[in-house]
Amino acid sequence: MKRYQPHILVACLLVLALLTGLRGTLQDALTDLRFRTFPRPASGDIVLVAIDSPSIREVGVWPWPRTLHADLIDKLRRAGASDILFDIDFSSPSNPASDQSLLEALKRADGSVVLAAFKQPASGEAALQATPQATPHVNRPLAQFAEHAWPALVNVAVEPSGVVRHYSLGETLDGEFMPSIGSMLAGRHQVHDGPLPIDFSIRANSIAAISYADVLRSNPAAIGQLKGKKALIGGTAIELGDRFNTPNGRVISGALLHALAAETILQDRTLRSPSVIFAFLGLALIAVVATISRRRLPISMQLVALVTVAAAAELGAMLLQAKLAIVLDTSLWFIAVAGYLLAMAVDEIDLRGLLRGAEERRFQEIAMSLGDGLVCTDQSNRVTVWNPAATAIFGYSTQEMLGQPLRRICRTSSAEWGGPFSIPEALPAALQGPDGKLVELTGRRKTGETFPLEACLSSWRGVDGFQYGAAMRDISARKHEADRMRHLAEHDTLTGLANRNRLYEHLGARLAEAKAQQTKVALLLLDLDKFKQVNDTLGHAAGDQLLCAVARRLDALVENAGLVARLSGDEFAIVMSGADAVEQAARLAERTCSTFDDATFSIGENGLRVNVSIGVAAYPDHCVTADELFGNADLALYRAKATGRGRHVTFTHTIRDEVEARLTLEAELGHAIERNELELFYQPQMRLSDGKLLGAEALVRWRHPTRGLLSPADFMPLVNISSISARTSLWIMETACRQGRAWQRAGHGIRLGVNIPPSLIQSGDLATTIEGVLKDTEFPPHLLELEVTEDILLEDDERALATFLRVQKLGVQIAFDDFGTGYASLTYLKKFPINRLKIDKSFVHELRAGSNDAAIVICTVTLANLLGLSVIAEGVEDATSIDLLRGMGCEEGQGFYFAPALPAAEFARRFLQETAAHSTEAAEVAA
């Protein structure tokens, strides 16, 4: 049987080569080698007129006008070219003049021109519906051109390998044979069965080529090459594409490929393959040589004999292809020779021993170079392999550990030192774990230090039975980094307190515990009052120091009674749990507020006093989920800040009801203007000396569909902090100006005061807005008075100053409303363009001679007079107040004594009609 083994091996290799396509690939490579070894020149009958890069640069961007091609045809004819073939598409019309020029040139050529036709594959739905018998679409030259020229196909078939090796001489289309442009070049027009192999031993660079531009310029050197030759015009420039891969790794243009195919025909170099019988005879000869040499010759002579046969066969094949254009398939011969050589090698070499030795050496090289510690043991759990990385990890040398039990250096978390630990026992449990064969152990160094150890366990059958291995890695640094990353993920980097993530995790655990044990959880949300002022005045570094000091103070106050966390900015949280968690939280909130009221924080050279507002909520008293608990505590914190800051408030359901009512009201406010629910009322402003009407203040009312008529105090504070503030204020101004204009047309030109909230200044250009309103309503600017409060000036006094200066230029007056009730500096009276001061009603409501209110009013009136400002008193409710105000020099007033704010119709009836009547009476008396 052994003597047949080489033949069986060769037969298997031959079958494998035939099945996998290796035979064809090898034969193509051998054929290409023969092309390269025995090159031959072109016949010289064909000249390629190349549309090359220089021609494109000279003529311009492709495609070119057909007048150039017409000119080219004439020049080629005059140069003596026998045939003219175009590898250019003329299947679609150009401009009529160019097409006519080319047509005339074709007529003058008298049938010596061949134009390209393209077989177009189907695409899209046509491709899906096409059948094998369907006729492909062919792009032919235009009909007027085809009458005076011959059509020829220019399609090239590319093999699956991406290389062109064969060339079609033509195809039968619509029952008529159309030759290819290569066969037209060679003069073979008849029908031919199948494509012919191209002889690529013909050197492509031996085909004469001249530039298209040189012919157009009638370059003598170019023109001289054309006499009696066949001229092929086609693109060779890389930018035109149309390039193909050919044997031996060459890439050539389509035009040059047509020329090579034509040269193959002209030189009668149509490659032929002999019968397959020659291949089998060659295989038989090789088998005979291998058999005889195996029996009679030593291994070296067997090698020489087989190599000689292979070399002789290939040399003969080269000569046949070079001289007779016969392509002899020697691929199977070379495969057979390789098979016999392989069989010789297998006979002479102890392959199994070599493989075993190579594996052993490779294992040793890998083991000694590994960065991880590699420790192998035998079945008795004693160390057999110990690499340098293991020495670096544990501190033991190879000599110290070989033959030692593995339990000396590592153990599992549950085993004591010296207890049984072995890879065979640990491996089954490791395979059932989530990480496969990866386990975590505790290692022990030579110094006695223990450390976390990661080991990947494995086993295999060796010569001496089962062997076991562990790739070990010291993961101390990774564990430390994981702990550090966990700390960073759960703690605030500035203060070291728990962060929001840790707080939610802790709160969730406490809530689950409270639900199971029927206990309680309290959440305190804390916010520092006016912390932004610290950042703005002392800088963010001082703010960070203050936050750290506050964190330490809170940690000291809470001690171990709960978790302290920083949420963001100056907001902190405390979680407390237990049966008395609510009472503890209340006491802690009281103690915290008191501590912060009395505490001074030393930040750099500054001693800062900071108050804290606290909101408290509890589970299950107020909620059932963590989100609800946070929301309730946040509402309580908001209430604490709204009631004066530095206070603590415990959540009640009343707080949420009020918030929900406010949200409902805000949602309804958004539609109040569209539903015409807002209405302006007007409160008269009278001259105190004679009771004459001077003006009115426009005050908005809301006719709520369910709650009735609402005063500004019920909804305007909400409007001023919502997104509809600017829109509502603009509506008030437009409505007031339209009403004022209507009264003016009726002969009542009175001053109208309109309140301006901060949002109208912050939302855009107030002066431009007012100018637009005055233009639309035609209301005189001098009758419009804007009433502003000091909070507008405090927000951004420079921006407000610039705005009011522009407003004053329009002729609009500005009144300072609620003067004396806030924190505004007297500097604003000098700095801002104010026309009038409105004394707040809190000073007028209970005005009595000799009172503090009287002193304030006298000072205000005196100050206004000195500054050239008018004064009007609000809240006038009795005649005594009028007398006192007149005596103090105040000229105008408004209040319930005259009238409350009235709807426009009632205001007109009571005041404007009376004014008109008085005017009529005065006129009659004067007459």
Short mmCIF file of N, CA and C in Angstrom, two decimals, residues 346-395:
data_model
loop_
_atom_site.label_atom_id
_atom_site.label_comp_id
_atom_site.label_asym_id
_atom_site.label_seq_id
_atom_site.Cartn_x
_atom_site.Cartn_y
_atom_site.Cartn_z
N VAL A 346 7.61 13.70 2.66
CA VAL A 346 6.93 13.00 3.76
C VAL A 346 7.65 11.70 4.09
N ASP A 347 8.14 10.99 3.06
CA ASP A 347 8.85 9.73 3.29
C ASP A 347 10.15 9.94 4.05
N GLU A 348 10.85 11.03 3.73
CA GLU A 348 12.19 11.21 4.28
C GLU A 348 12.21 11.92 5.63
N ILE A 349 11.15 12.63 5.96
CA ILE A 349 11.18 13.47 7.17
C ILE A 349 10.24 12.88 8.22
N ASP A 350 10.71 12.83 9.47
CA ASP A 350 9.86 12.42 10.59
C ASP A 350 8.94 13.60 10.94
N LEU A 351 7.86 13.67 10.22
CA LEU A 351 6.99 14.84 10.32
C LEU A 351 6.40 14.99 11.71
N ARG A 352 5.99 13.87 12.31
CA ARG A 352 5.37 13.96 13.63
C ARG A 352 6.36 14.45 14.66
N GLY A 353 7.61 13.97 14.54
CA GLY A 353 8.62 14.43 15.49
C GLY A 353 8.94 15.90 15.31
N LEU A 354 9.00 16.31 14.03
CA LEU A 354 9.27 17.72 13.77
C LEU A 354 8.17 18.61 14.33
N LEU A 355 6.93 18.17 14.09
CA LEU A 355 5.80 18.96 14.59
C LEU A 355 5.82 19.04 16.11
N ARG A 356 6.11 17.89 16.76
CA ARG A 356 6.14 17.88 18.21
C ARG A 356 7.24 18.78 18.73
N GLY A 357 8.41 18.72 18.08
CA GLY A 357 9.52 19.57 18.51
C GLY A 357 9.24 21.04 18.26
N ALA A 358 8.63 21.31 17.11
CA ALA A 358 8.31 22.71 16.80
C ALA A 358 7.29 23.27 17.78
N GLU A 359 6.29 22.43 18.10
CA GLU A 359 5.29 22.87 19.06
C GLU A 359 5.92 23.14 20.43
N GLU A 360 6.83 22.25 20.83
CA GLU A 360 7.48 22.42 22.13
C GLU A 360 8.30 23.70 22.16
N ARG A 361 9.07 23.93 21.09
CA ARG A 361 9.88 25.15 21.04
C ARG A 361 9.01 26.40 21.00
N ARG A 362 7.94 26.32 20.20
CA ARG A 362 7.04 27.47 20.11
C ARG A 362 6.38 27.76 21.46
N PHE A 363 5.98 26.69 22.16
CA PHE A 363 5.37 26.86 23.47
C PHE A 363 6.35 27.51 24.44
N GLN A 364 7.59 27.04 24.41
CA GLN A 364 8.59 27.59 25.32
C GLN A 364 8.86 29.07 25.00
N GLU A 365 8.94 29.37 23.71
CA GLU A 365 9.19 30.77 23.32
C GLU A 365 8.04 31.67 23.76
N ILE A 366 6.81 31.18 23.54
CA ILE A 366 5.65 31.98 23.93
C ILE A 366 5.58 32.12 25.44
N ALA A 367 5.79 31.00 26.13
CA ALA A 367 5.69 31.02 27.59
C ALA A 367 6.70 31.98 28.20
N MET A 368 7.95 31.95 27.69
CA MET A 368 8.99 32.79 28.27
C MET A 368 8.81 34.27 27.91
N SER A 369 8.06 34.56 26.83
CA SER A 369 7.91 35.95 26.41
C SER A 369 6.58 36.57 26.83
N LEU A 370 5.72 35.79 27.43
CA LEU A 370 4.43 36.32 27.83
C LEU A 370 4.57 37.38 28.91
N GLY A 371 3.71 38.40 28.82
CA GLY A 371 3.68 39.41 29.88
C GLY A 371 2.95 38.92 31.10
N ASP A 372 2.05 37.93 30.92
CA ASP A 372 1.35 37.33 32.05
C ASP A 372 2.18 36.17 32.60
N GLY A 373 1.99 35.94 33.89
CA GLY A 373 2.68 34.81 34.50
C GLY A 373 2.06 33.51 34.04
N LEU A 374 2.87 32.59 33.49
CA LEU A 374 2.39 31.30 33.03
C LEU A 374 2.89 30.22 33.96
N VAL A 375 1.96 29.48 34.57
CA VAL A 375 2.29 28.41 35.50
C VAL A 375 1.58 27.16 35.03
N CYS A 376 2.35 26.07 34.79
CA CYS A 376 1.77 24.79 34.39
C CYS A 376 2.02 23.77 35.49
N THR A 377 1.05 22.84 35.62
CA THR A 377 1.19 21.79 36.64
C THR A 377 0.90 20.45 36.01
N ASP A 378 1.35 19.40 36.71
CA ASP A 378 1.01 18.05 36.26
C ASP A 378 -0.23 17.58 37.01
N GLN A 379 -0.52 16.30 36.90
CA GLN A 379 -1.75 15.78 37.51
C GLN A 379 -1.69 15.81 39.02
N SER A 380 -0.50 15.87 39.58
CA SER A 380 -0.36 15.93 41.04
C SER A 380 -0.32 17.37 41.55
N ASN A 381 -0.63 18.32 40.67
CA ASN A 381 -0.72 19.73 41.04
C ASN A 381 0.63 20.34 41.40
N ARG A 382 1.71 19.81 40.85
CA ARG A 382 3.03 20.39 41.09
C ARG A 382 3.49 21.14 39.84
N VAL A 383 4.21 22.24 40.09
CA VAL A 383 4.58 23.16 39.02
C VAL A 383 5.60 22.51 38.09
N THR A 384 5.32 22.59 36.77
CA THR A 384 6.25 22.06 35.77
C THR A 384 6.81 23.17 34.87
N VAL A 385 6.09 24.29 34.74
CA VAL A 385 6.55 25.44 33.94
C VAL A 385 6.36 26.70 34.78
N TRP A 386 7.38 27.54 34.78
CA TRP A 386 7.35 28.80 35.56
C TRP A 386 8.12 29.83 34.75
N ASN A 387 7.40 30.81 34.16
CA ASN A 387 8.07 31.75 33.26
C ASN A 387 8.55 32.99 34.01
N PRO A 388 9.36 33.85 33.36
CA PRO A 388 9.90 35.04 34.04
C PRO A 388 8.81 35.99 34.56
N ALA A 389 7.67 36.08 33.84
CA ALA A 389 6.60 36.96 34.31
C ALA A 389 6.04 36.47 35.64
N ALA A 390 5.99 35.14 35.85
CA ALA A 390 5.54 34.60 37.14
C ALA A 390 6.52 34.97 38.24
N THR A 391 7.81 34.96 37.92
CA THR A 391 8.82 35.39 38.89
C THR A 391 8.61 36.84 39.28
N ALA A 392 8.31 37.70 38.28
CA ALA A 392 8.09 39.11 38.57
C ALA A 392 6.85 39.32 39.44
N ILE A 393 5.85 38.47 39.28
CA ILE A 393 4.60 38.63 40.04
C ILE A 393 4.77 38.13 41.48
N PHE A 394 5.32 36.92 41.63
CA PHE A 394 5.34 36.30 42.96
C PHE A 394 6.67 36.46 43.69
N GLY A 395 7.76 36.70 42.97
CA GLY A 395 9.07 36.86 43.62
C GLY A 395 9.87 35.58 43.72
#
